C-alpha positions as a Markdown table, in Angstrom:
| # | Residue | x | y | z |
|---|---|---|---|---|
| 1 | Met | -45.7 | -36.9 | -38.2 |
| 2 | Glu | -44.0 | -39.2 | -40.7 |
| 3 | Ile | -45.4 | -39.7 | -44.2 |
| 4 | Arg | -45.3 | -42.6 | -46.6 |
| 5 | Asn | -46.6 | -42.2 | -50.2 |
| 6 | Ile | -47.6 | -45.5 | -51.9 |
| 7 | Ala | -49.5 | -46.5 | -55.1 |
| 8 | Ile | -51.4 | -49.7 | -55.4 |
| 9 | Ile | -50.9 | -51.3 | -58.8 |
| 10 | Ala | -52.2 | -54.5 | -60.3 |
| 11 | His | -53.7 | -56.3 | -63.3 |
| 12 | Val | -57.5 | -55.8 | -63.6 |
| 13 | Asp | -59.6 | -58.0 | -61.3 |
| 14 | His | -56.8 | -59.0 | -59.0 |
| 15 | Gly | -58.7 | -57.4 | -56.1 |
| 16 | Lys | -56.8 | -54.1 | -55.7 |
| 17 | Thr | -59.7 | -51.8 | -55.1 |
| 18 | Thr | -61.4 | -54.3 | -52.7 |
| 19 | Leu | -58.1 | -54.4 | -50.8 |
| 20 | Val | -58.0 | -50.6 | -50.6 |
| 21 | Asp | -61.6 | -50.6 | -49.3 |
| 22 | Lys | -60.6 | -53.0 | -46.5 |
| 23 | Ile | -57.5 | -50.9 | -45.7 |
| 24 | Leu | -59.8 | -47.9 | -45.2 |
| 25 | Arg | -61.9 | -49.9 | -42.7 |
| 26 | Gln | -59.0 | -51.3 | -40.7 |
| 27 | Pro | -59.5 | -50.5 | -37.0 |
| 28 | Gly | -57.1 | -47.9 | -35.9 |
| 29 | Ala | -56.4 | -46.6 | -39.5 |
| 30 | Phe | -58.6 | -43.6 | -39.1 |
| 31 | Arg | -58.6 | -40.8 | -36.7 |
| 32 | Glu | -61.7 | -40.4 | -34.6 |
| 33 | Asn | -64.8 | -38.9 | -36.3 |
| 34 | Gln | -63.9 | -40.1 | -39.8 |
| 35 | Val | -66.5 | -42.3 | -41.5 |
| 36 | Val | -66.0 | -44.5 | -44.5 |
| 37 | Ala | -68.9 | -45.2 | -46.9 |
| 38 | Glu | -69.6 | -48.5 | -48.6 |
| 39 | Arg | -67.6 | -49.2 | -51.7 |
| 40 | Val | -65.8 | -45.9 | -51.5 |
| 41 | Met | -63.1 | -46.0 | -54.2 |
| 42 | Asp | -64.9 | -46.5 | -57.5 |
| 43 | Ser | -67.1 | -43.5 | -57.3 |
| 44 | Asn | -67.0 | -42.4 | -60.9 |
| 45 | Pro | -70.3 | -43.3 | -62.7 |
| 46 | Leu | -68.4 | -45.0 | -65.6 |
| 47 | Glu | -66.3 | -47.0 | -63.0 |
| 48 | Arg | -69.4 | -48.2 | -61.3 |
| 49 | Glu | -71.0 | -49.2 | -64.6 |
| 50 | Arg | -67.9 | -51.1 | -65.8 |
| 51 | Gly | -66.8 | -52.4 | -62.4 |
| 52 | Ile | -63.2 | -51.2 | -62.9 |
| 53 | Thr | -61.0 | -48.4 | -61.7 |
| 54 | Ile | -60.3 | -45.7 | -64.4 |
| 55 | Leu | -59.1 | -42.7 | -62.5 |
| 56 | Ala | -56.4 | -42.7 | -59.8 |
| 57 | Lys | -57.8 | -41.8 | -56.4 |
| 58 | Asn | -56.0 | -40.3 | -53.4 |
| 59 | Thr | -56.8 | -41.4 | -49.9 |
| 60 | Ser | -55.0 | -41.5 | -46.6 |
| 61 | Val | -55.0 | -43.4 | -43.4 |
| 62 | His | -53.0 | -43.1 | -40.2 |
| 63 | Trp | -51.0 | -45.9 | -38.7 |
| 64 | Gly | -49.5 | -45.0 | -35.4 |
| 65 | Asp | -47.5 | -41.7 | -36.0 |
| 66 | Thr | -47.3 | -42.3 | -39.7 |
| 67 | Lys | -49.7 | -40.9 | -42.4 |
| 68 | Leu | -50.0 | -43.2 | -45.4 |
| 69 | Asn | -51.0 | -41.5 | -48.6 |
| 70 | Ile | -52.4 | -44.2 | -50.8 |
| 71 | Val | -53.2 | -43.9 | -54.4 |
| 72 | Asp | -55.5 | -46.6 | -56.0 |
| 73 | Thr | -54.6 | -46.8 | -59.7 |
| 74 | Pro | -56.3 | -48.3 | -62.7 |
| 75 | Gly | -55.6 | -52.0 | -63.4 |
| 76 | His | -56.9 | -52.0 | -67.0 |
| 77 | Ser | -54.3 | -51.6 | -69.8 |
| 78 | Asp | -56.5 | -48.9 | -71.5 |
| 79 | Phe | -55.6 | -46.6 | -68.6 |
| 80 | Gly | -51.9 | -47.4 | -68.2 |
| 81 | Gly | -51.0 | -43.7 | -68.7 |
| 82 | Glu | -52.8 | -42.8 | -65.5 |
| 83 | Val | -50.6 | -45.3 | -63.7 |
| 84 | Glu | -47.4 | -43.9 | -65.1 |
| 85 | Arg | -48.3 | -40.4 | -64.0 |
| 86 | Ile | -49.2 | -41.5 | -60.5 |
| 87 | Leu | -45.9 | -43.3 | -60.1 |
| 88 | Arg | -44.1 | -40.0 | -60.2 |
| 89 | Met | -46.0 | -38.9 | -57.0 |
| 90 | Val | -45.1 | -41.9 | -54.8 |
| 91 | Asp | -42.0 | -43.5 | -53.3 |
| 92 | Gly | -43.2 | -47.1 | -53.2 |
| 93 | Val | -45.7 | -49.5 | -54.8 |
| 94 | Leu | -47.8 | -52.3 | -53.5 |
| 95 | Leu | -48.0 | -54.8 | -56.4 |
| 96 | Val | -51.2 | -56.8 | -56.0 |
| 97 | Val | -51.2 | -60.2 | -57.7 |
| 98 | Asp | -54.0 | -62.8 | -57.7 |
| 99 | Ala | -52.9 | -66.0 | -55.8 |
| 100 | Phe | -54.6 | -68.1 | -58.5 |
| 101 | Asp | -53.9 | -66.3 | -61.8 |
| 102 | Gly | -50.4 | -65.0 | -61.0 |
| 103 | Pro | -48.7 | -62.2 | -63.0 |
| 104 | Met | -50.6 | -61.1 | -66.0 |
| 105 | Pro | -49.8 | -58.6 | -68.9 |
| 106 | Gln | -50.8 | -55.5 | -67.0 |
| 107 | Thr | -48.8 | -56.8 | -64.0 |
| 108 | Arg | -45.7 | -56.7 | -66.2 |
| 109 | Phe | -46.5 | -53.2 | -67.6 |
| 110 | Val | -47.0 | -51.5 | -64.2 |
| 111 | Leu | -44.1 | -53.3 | -62.5 |
| 112 | Arg | -41.7 | -52.4 | -65.3 |
| 113 | Lys | -42.7 | -48.7 | -64.9 |
| 114 | Ala | -42.2 | -48.9 | -61.1 |
| 115 | Leu | -38.8 | -50.5 | -61.4 |
| 116 | Ala | -37.6 | -48.1 | -64.0 |
| 117 | Leu | -38.5 | -45.2 | -61.7 |
| 118 | Gly | -36.6 | -46.9 | -58.9 |
| 119 | Arg | -39.7 | -47.3 | -56.7 |
| 120 | Thr | -39.6 | -49.6 | -53.7 |
| 121 | Val | -41.8 | -52.6 | -54.3 |
| 122 | Ile | -43.9 | -54.6 | -51.8 |
| 123 | Val | -45.5 | -57.7 | -53.3 |
| 124 | Cys | -49.0 | -58.6 | -52.1 |
| 125 | Ile | -50.2 | -62.0 | -53.1 |
| 126 | Asn | -54.0 | -61.4 | -52.8 |
| 127 | Lys | -57.0 | -63.7 | -52.8 |
| 128 | Ile | -55.2 | -66.5 | -50.8 |
| 129 | Asp | -58.7 | -67.7 | -49.8 |
| 130 | Arg | -59.7 | -68.3 | -53.5 |
| 131 | Pro | -60.4 | -71.9 | -54.4 |
| 132 | Gly | -57.3 | -73.3 | -56.2 |
| 133 | Ala | -55.1 | -70.5 | -55.0 |
| 134 | Asp | -51.4 | -71.4 | -54.9 |
| 135 | Pro | -49.6 | -68.4 | -53.3 |
| 136 | Ile | -46.2 | -70.0 | -53.1 |
| 137 | Arg | -46.2 | -70.7 | -56.9 |
| 138 | Val | -47.3 | -67.2 | -57.6 |
| 139 | His | -44.6 | -65.8 | -55.3 |
| 140 | Asp | -42.0 | -67.7 | -57.4 |
| 141 | Glu | -43.6 | -66.4 | -60.6 |
| 142 | Val | -43.4 | -62.8 | -59.4 |
| 143 | Leu | -39.7 | -63.4 | -58.5 |
| 144 | Asp | -39.1 | -64.7 | -62.0 |
| 145 | Leu | -40.8 | -61.6 | -63.4 |
| 146 | Leu | -38.6 | -59.3 | -61.3 |
| 147 | Ile | -35.5 | -61.1 | -62.7 |
| 148 | Glu | -36.8 | -60.9 | -66.2 |
| 149 | Leu | -37.5 | -57.1 | -65.9 |
| 150 | Glu | -33.9 | -56.6 | -64.6 |
| 151 | Ala | -34.8 | -55.4 | -61.1 |
| 152 | Asn | -31.9 | -54.2 | -59.1 |
| 153 | Glu | -30.6 | -56.1 | -56.1 |
| 154 | Gln | -32.8 | -54.2 | -53.6 |
| 155 | Gln | -35.9 | -54.6 | -55.8 |
| 156 | Leu | -35.3 | -58.3 | -56.1 |
| 157 | Glu | -35.5 | -58.5 | -52.3 |
| 158 | Ala | -39.0 | -57.1 | -52.3 |
| 159 | Pro | -40.9 | -58.3 | -49.2 |
| 160 | Val | -44.0 | -60.4 | -49.7 |
| 161 | Val | -47.3 | -60.1 | -47.9 |
| 162 | Tyr | -50.1 | -62.7 | -48.3 |
| 163 | Ala | -53.6 | -61.3 | -48.1 |
| 164 | Ser | -57.3 | -61.7 | -48.6 |
| 165 | Gly | -58.7 | -58.4 | -49.7 |
| 166 | Arg | -62.2 | -59.8 | -49.3 |
| 167 | Asp | -61.7 | -60.7 | -45.6 |
| 168 | Gly | -59.4 | -57.8 | -44.9 |
| 169 | Thr | -56.6 | -60.0 | -43.5 |
| 170 | Ser | -52.9 | -60.5 | -44.2 |
| 171 | Thr | -49.9 | -62.5 | -43.0 |
| 172 | Leu | -46.1 | -62.6 | -43.7 |
| 173 | Ser | -46.1 | -66.4 | -43.9 |
| 174 | Met | -48.6 | -68.9 | -45.1 |
| 175 | Asp | -47.8 | -70.9 | -42.0 |
| 176 | Val | -49.3 | -68.1 | -39.8 |
| 177 | Pro | -53.1 | -67.7 | -40.1 |
| 178 | Pro | -54.0 | -64.1 | -41.2 |
| 179 | Val | -56.0 | -62.1 | -38.7 |
| 180 | Asp | -56.1 | -58.5 | -39.9 |
| 181 | Leu | -54.2 | -56.1 | -42.1 |
| 182 | Thr | -51.6 | -55.1 | -39.4 |
| 183 | Pro | -48.8 | -57.0 | -41.1 |
| 184 | Leu | -49.5 | -55.1 | -44.3 |
| 185 | Phe | -49.5 | -51.7 | -42.6 |
| 186 | Glu | -46.3 | -52.5 | -40.7 |
| 187 | Met | -44.6 | -53.6 | -43.9 |
| 188 | Ile | -45.5 | -50.4 | -45.7 |
| 189 | Val | -44.2 | -48.2 | -42.8 |
| 190 | Lys | -41.0 | -50.3 | -42.5 |
| 191 | Thr | -40.2 | -50.7 | -46.2 |
| 192 | Val | -41.4 | -47.6 | -48.2 |
| 193 | Pro | -38.9 | -44.7 | -47.8 |
| 194 | Ala | -40.0 | -41.3 | -46.6 |
| 195 | Pro | -40.7 | -38.7 | -49.3 |
| 196 | Pro | -38.5 | -35.6 | -49.8 |
| 197 | Ser | -38.4 | -33.5 | -46.7 |
| 198 | Asp | -36.7 | -30.2 | -47.8 |
| 199 | Arg | -39.3 | -27.9 | -46.2 |
| 200 | Asp | -37.0 | -24.9 | -46.1 |
| 201 | Gly | -36.2 | -24.8 | -49.9 |
| 202 | Ser | -38.0 | -22.9 | -52.6 |
| 203 | Phe | -41.4 | -24.3 | -53.4 |
| 204 | Gln | -41.6 | -26.8 | -56.2 |
| 205 | Met | -44.3 | -29.3 | -57.3 |
| 206 | Leu | -44.9 | -31.5 | -60.3 |
| 207 | Ile | -48.5 | -31.8 | -61.5 |
| 208 | Ser | -49.2 | -35.5 | -61.7 |
| 209 | Thr | -52.9 | -35.5 | -62.2 |
| 210 | Ile | -55.8 | -33.1 | -62.4 |
| 211 | Asp | -59.3 | -32.9 | -60.8 |
| 212 | Tyr | -62.0 | -30.4 | -61.5 |
| 213 | Ser | -64.3 | -28.3 | -59.4 |
| 214 | Asn | -67.4 | -26.5 | -60.7 |
| 215 | Tyr | -66.5 | -23.6 | -58.4 |
| 216 | Leu | -62.7 | -23.6 | -58.6 |
| 217 | Gly | -62.0 | -24.9 | -62.1 |
| 218 | Arg | -59.0 | -27.2 | -62.6 |
| 219 | Leu | -57.2 | -28.5 | -59.5 |
| 220 | Ala | -53.5 | -29.4 | -59.8 |
| 221 | Ile | -52.7 | -32.6 | -57.8 |
| 222 | Gly | -49.1 | -33.7 | -57.0 |
| 223 | Arg | -46.5 | -34.2 | -54.4 |
| 224 | Ile | -44.6 | -31.2 | -53.1 |
| 225 | Glu | -41.0 | -31.9 | -54.0 |
| 226 | Arg | -39.5 | -29.0 | -52.1 |
| 227 | Gly | -40.4 | -26.2 | -49.8 |
| 228 | Thr | -43.7 | -25.0 | -48.4 |
| 229 | Val | -46.8 | -23.5 | -50.0 |
| 230 | Asn | -49.4 | -21.3 | -48.3 |
| 231 | Val | -52.9 | -20.2 | -49.4 |
| 232 | Gly | -52.4 | -16.7 | -50.9 |
| 233 | Asp | -48.9 | -17.4 | -52.1 |
| 234 | Thr | -47.9 | -16.2 | -55.6 |
| 235 | Val | -46.5 | -19.0 | -57.7 |
| 236 | His | -45.4 | -19.6 | -61.3 |
| 237 | Leu | -46.7 | -22.3 | -63.6 |
| 238 | Leu | -43.7 | -23.3 | -65.8 |
| 239 | Ala | -44.1 | -24.4 | -69.4 |
| 240 | Val | -42.4 | -27.7 | -70.4 |
| 241 | Asp | -40.4 | -25.8 | -73.0 |
| 242 | His | -37.5 | -23.9 | -71.2 |
| 243 | Asn | -38.2 | -21.0 | -73.7 |
| 244 | Gly | -41.8 | -20.9 | -72.7 |
| 245 | Lys | -43.3 | -18.2 | -70.6 |
| 246 | Ala | -44.0 | -18.7 | -66.9 |
| 247 | Thr | -47.6 | -18.0 | -66.0 |
| 248 | Pro | -48.0 | -16.3 | -62.6 |
| 249 | Gly | -50.9 | -17.2 | -60.3 |
| 250 | Arg | -52.0 | -17.2 | -56.7 |
| 251 | Val | -52.9 | -20.2 | -54.6 |
| 252 | Thr | -56.6 | -19.6 | -53.7 |
| 253 | Lys | -57.3 | -23.0 | -52.2 |
| 254 | Leu | -55.1 | -25.8 | -50.9 |
| 255 | Tyr | -56.3 | -29.2 | -50.0 |
| 256 | Gly | -54.8 | -32.2 | -48.2 |
| 257 | Phe | -56.3 | -35.7 | -48.1 |
| 258 | Glu | -57.7 | -37.3 | -45.0 |
| 259 | Gly | -59.5 | -40.5 | -45.5 |
| 260 | Leu | -61.4 | -40.1 | -48.7 |
| 261 | Glu | -62.0 | -36.4 | -48.2 |
| 262 | Arg | -60.2 | -33.4 | -49.5 |
| 263 | Ile | -59.7 | -31.0 | -46.5 |
| 264 | Glu | -58.8 | -27.4 | -46.7 |
| 265 | Val | -55.4 | -26.6 | -45.3 |
| 266 | Ala | -53.6 | -23.3 | -44.8 |
| 267 | Ser | -50.2 | -24.6 | -45.9 |
| 268 | Ala | -48.4 | -27.8 | -46.9 |
| 269 | Ser | -44.8 | -28.8 | -47.1 |
| 270 | Ala | -42.4 | -31.2 | -49.0 |
| 271 | Gly | -43.6 | -34.8 | -49.1 |
| 272 | Glu | -47.3 | -34.1 | -48.9 |
| 273 | Ile | -49.7 | -34.9 | -51.7 |
| 274 | Val | -52.0 | -31.9 | -52.2 |
| 275 | Ala | -54.6 | -30.4 | -54.6 |
| 276 | Leu | -54.0 | -26.7 | -55.4 |
| 277 | Ala | -56.5 | -24.3 | -57.0 |
| 278 | Gly | -56.1 | -20.8 | -58.5 |
| 279 | Leu | -53.9 | -21.3 | -61.6 |
| 280 | Glu | -54.8 | -20.9 | -65.2 |
| 281 | Gly | -53.5 | -23.4 | -67.8 |
| 282 | Val | -53.0 | -26.3 | -65.4 |
| 283 | Glu | -51.7 | -29.4 | -67.3 |
| 284 | Ile | -50.2 | -32.7 | -66.3 |
| 285 | Gly | -46.4 | -32.6 | -66.3 |
| 286 | Leu | -46.0 | -28.9 | -65.6 |
| 287 | Thr | -44.1 | -27.6 | -62.7 |
| 288 | Ile | -45.4 | -25.1 | -60.1 |
| 289 | Ser | -42.7 | -23.1 | -58.5 |
| 290 | Asp | -41.6 | -20.2 | -56.3 |
| 291 | Pro | -41.4 | -17.1 | -58.6 |
| 292 | Glu | -37.9 | -16.4 | -57.3 |
| 293 | His | -36.7 | -19.9 | -58.2 |
| 294 | Pro | -38.4 | -21.0 | -61.5 |
| 295 | Glu | -36.8 | -24.4 | -61.7 |
| 296 | Arg | -38.6 | -27.1 | -63.8 |
| 297 | Leu | -38.9 | -30.7 | -62.7 |
| 298 | Glu | -38.6 | -33.4 | -65.3 |
| 299 | Gly | -41.9 | -33.8 | -67.1 |
| 300 | Ile | -44.0 | -36.9 | -67.4 |
| 301 | Ala | -43.6 | -39.0 | -70.5 |
| 302 | Val | -46.4 | -41.5 | -71.0 |
| 303 | Glu | -45.9 | -44.6 | -73.1 |
| 304 | Glu | -48.8 | -45.2 | -75.5 |
């Protein structure tokens, strides 16, 4: 099974989370027996109260033989640090831009971070059904922004998908009426590169975000950069400082993501996004490694 890891980034209110909800409901995107609840992504009480995404959320869908790990990220500038951390976990970004408003300040911020990390960009001009929408103008404005942010040649050729998150439809050309989200799915599979696939190397994972369980304590979430990890394995949590002491621990639980659920798995390999339990002192930016090969990954610097 192939894997694609992608983050969805946008300015607040550009329809990012609504689009993700529709992606989760696209016919054929789930395996049989998976059910999606109403308004699934903004589940945190404060998010529901404020009507915005605060915490990044992992989900996954299947499209043909490809598993798409999708991370919905905050669009509000107050939570830009969360976006930066998530970008280390993915290989591509879907930049969602309102077809009426065009690029906004947070659009610039998240796009600049994605470009700096060399992430593959797909531009999604959203809300094409909005009164007064001018998707062609907005497309030109996004291109101007890419030039201004000194995108490289490949990034300047970012493909564009036009969409209505509310209707759950997309098209590659405004001359072709949108029907469903198939063009968007196909563009992700075609454009976003596959993640690292060195499954035979020594285990290595960067902690990009953290969740919490009342029963298990802190869960380290990140993309496995190298190797394979199994439940019961002894691993080392490496301090950021090279002179710092490595903390040994044992993987007591390992979770993958299917739909909106965390599912227990016995093992996971390079390229997968997982949640791992059993370690003390888990912090964002630390590396979890094979005890025999305690090699640190570059930490996560967050711009204030």
